[in-house]
PDB file of C-alpha atoms in Angstrom:
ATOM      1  CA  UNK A  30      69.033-146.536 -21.108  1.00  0.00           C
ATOM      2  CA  UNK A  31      69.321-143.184 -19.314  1.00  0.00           C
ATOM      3  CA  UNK A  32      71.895-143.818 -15.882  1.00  0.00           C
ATOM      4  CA  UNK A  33      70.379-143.822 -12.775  1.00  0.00           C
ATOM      5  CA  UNK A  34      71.545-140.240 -12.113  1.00  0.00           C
ATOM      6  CA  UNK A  35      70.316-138.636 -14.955  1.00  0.00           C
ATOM      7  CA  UNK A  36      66.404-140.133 -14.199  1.00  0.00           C
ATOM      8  CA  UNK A  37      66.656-138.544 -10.329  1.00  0.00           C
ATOM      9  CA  UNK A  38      67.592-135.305 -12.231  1.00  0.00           C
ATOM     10  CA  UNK A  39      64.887-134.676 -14.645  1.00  0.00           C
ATOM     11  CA  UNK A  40      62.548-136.274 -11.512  1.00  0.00           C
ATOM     12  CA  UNK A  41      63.434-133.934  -9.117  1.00  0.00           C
ATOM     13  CA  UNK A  42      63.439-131.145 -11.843  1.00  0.00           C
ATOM     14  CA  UNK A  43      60.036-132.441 -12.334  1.00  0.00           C
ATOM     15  CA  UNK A  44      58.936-131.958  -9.045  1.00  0.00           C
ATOM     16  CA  UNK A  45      60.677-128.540  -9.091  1.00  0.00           C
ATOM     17  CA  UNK A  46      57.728-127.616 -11.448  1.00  0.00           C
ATOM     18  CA  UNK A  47      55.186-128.797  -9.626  1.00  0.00           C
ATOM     19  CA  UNK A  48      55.790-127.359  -6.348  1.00  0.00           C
ATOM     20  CA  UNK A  49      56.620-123.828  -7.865  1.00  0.00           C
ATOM     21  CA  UNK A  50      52.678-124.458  -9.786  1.00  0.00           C
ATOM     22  CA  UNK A  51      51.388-125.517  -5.959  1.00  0.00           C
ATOM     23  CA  UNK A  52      52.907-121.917  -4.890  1.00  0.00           C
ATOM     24  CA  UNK A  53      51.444-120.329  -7.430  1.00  0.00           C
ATOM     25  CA  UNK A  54      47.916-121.637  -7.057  1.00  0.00           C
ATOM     26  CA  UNK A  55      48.489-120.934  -3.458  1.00  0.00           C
ATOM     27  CA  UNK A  56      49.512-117.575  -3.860  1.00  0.00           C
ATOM     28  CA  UNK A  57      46.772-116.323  -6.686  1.00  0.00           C
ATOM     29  CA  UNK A  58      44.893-119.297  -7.514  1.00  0.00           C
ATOM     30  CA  UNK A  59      43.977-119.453 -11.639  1.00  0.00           C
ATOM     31  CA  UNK A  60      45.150-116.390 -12.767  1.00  0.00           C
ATOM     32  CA  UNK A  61      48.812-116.747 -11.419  1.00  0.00           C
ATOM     33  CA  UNK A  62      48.783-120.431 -12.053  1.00  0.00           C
ATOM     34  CA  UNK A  63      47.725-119.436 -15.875  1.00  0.00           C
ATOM     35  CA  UNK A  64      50.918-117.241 -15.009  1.00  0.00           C
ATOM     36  CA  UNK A  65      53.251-119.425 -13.998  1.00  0.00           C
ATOM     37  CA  UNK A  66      52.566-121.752 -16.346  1.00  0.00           C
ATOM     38  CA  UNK A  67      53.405-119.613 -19.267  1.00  0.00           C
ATOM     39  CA  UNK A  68      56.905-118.677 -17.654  1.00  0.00           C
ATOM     40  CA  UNK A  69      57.496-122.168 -17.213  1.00  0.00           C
ATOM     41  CA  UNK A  70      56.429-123.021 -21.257  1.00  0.00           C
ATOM     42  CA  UNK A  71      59.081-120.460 -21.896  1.00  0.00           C
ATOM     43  CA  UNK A  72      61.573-121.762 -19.635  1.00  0.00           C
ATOM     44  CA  UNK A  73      61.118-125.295 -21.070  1.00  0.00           C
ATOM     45  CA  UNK A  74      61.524-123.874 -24.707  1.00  0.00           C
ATOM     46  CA  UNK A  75      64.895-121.926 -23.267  1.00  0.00           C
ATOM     47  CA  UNK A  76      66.380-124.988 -22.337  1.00  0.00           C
ATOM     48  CA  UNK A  77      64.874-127.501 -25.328  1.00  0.00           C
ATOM     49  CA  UNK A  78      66.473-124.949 -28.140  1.00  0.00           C
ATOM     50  CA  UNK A  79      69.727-123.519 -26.909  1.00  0.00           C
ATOM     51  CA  UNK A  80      72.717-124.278 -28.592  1.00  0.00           C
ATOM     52  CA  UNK A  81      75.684-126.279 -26.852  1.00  0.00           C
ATOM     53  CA  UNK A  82      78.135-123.716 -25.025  1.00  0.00           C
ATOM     54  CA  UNK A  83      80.762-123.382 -27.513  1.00  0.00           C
ATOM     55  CA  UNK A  84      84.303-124.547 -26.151  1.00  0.00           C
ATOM     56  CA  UNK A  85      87.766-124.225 -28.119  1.00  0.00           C
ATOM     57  CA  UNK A  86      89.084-127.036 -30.604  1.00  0.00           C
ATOM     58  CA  UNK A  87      92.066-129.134 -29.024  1.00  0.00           C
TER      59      UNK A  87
END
């Protein structure tokens, strides 16, 4: 079971997403949410496939 922490984290990170998508249907309505959208597919595939920071051998 994920800590207490970790849940407010990917919550609020959540809601990071959702207000940026507000702006942008604010801002441009379809079109830039279509936009926004695909930057955020690509940020989500950024962070689901990078590679742990590599960090010396004690």
């Amino acid at each position: 079971m994920p800590s207490e922490k970790k849940l407010n984290v990917n919550l609020l990170d959540k809601l990071d997403l959702l207000e940026r998508l507000e702006m942008a249907d604010d801002d441009g309505g379809y079109e830039k949410m279509k936009q926004q959208l695909a930057f955020e597919k690509k940020c989500i595939y950024r962070k689901l496939y990078q590679k742990p920071p590599l960090t010396e051998a004690e």
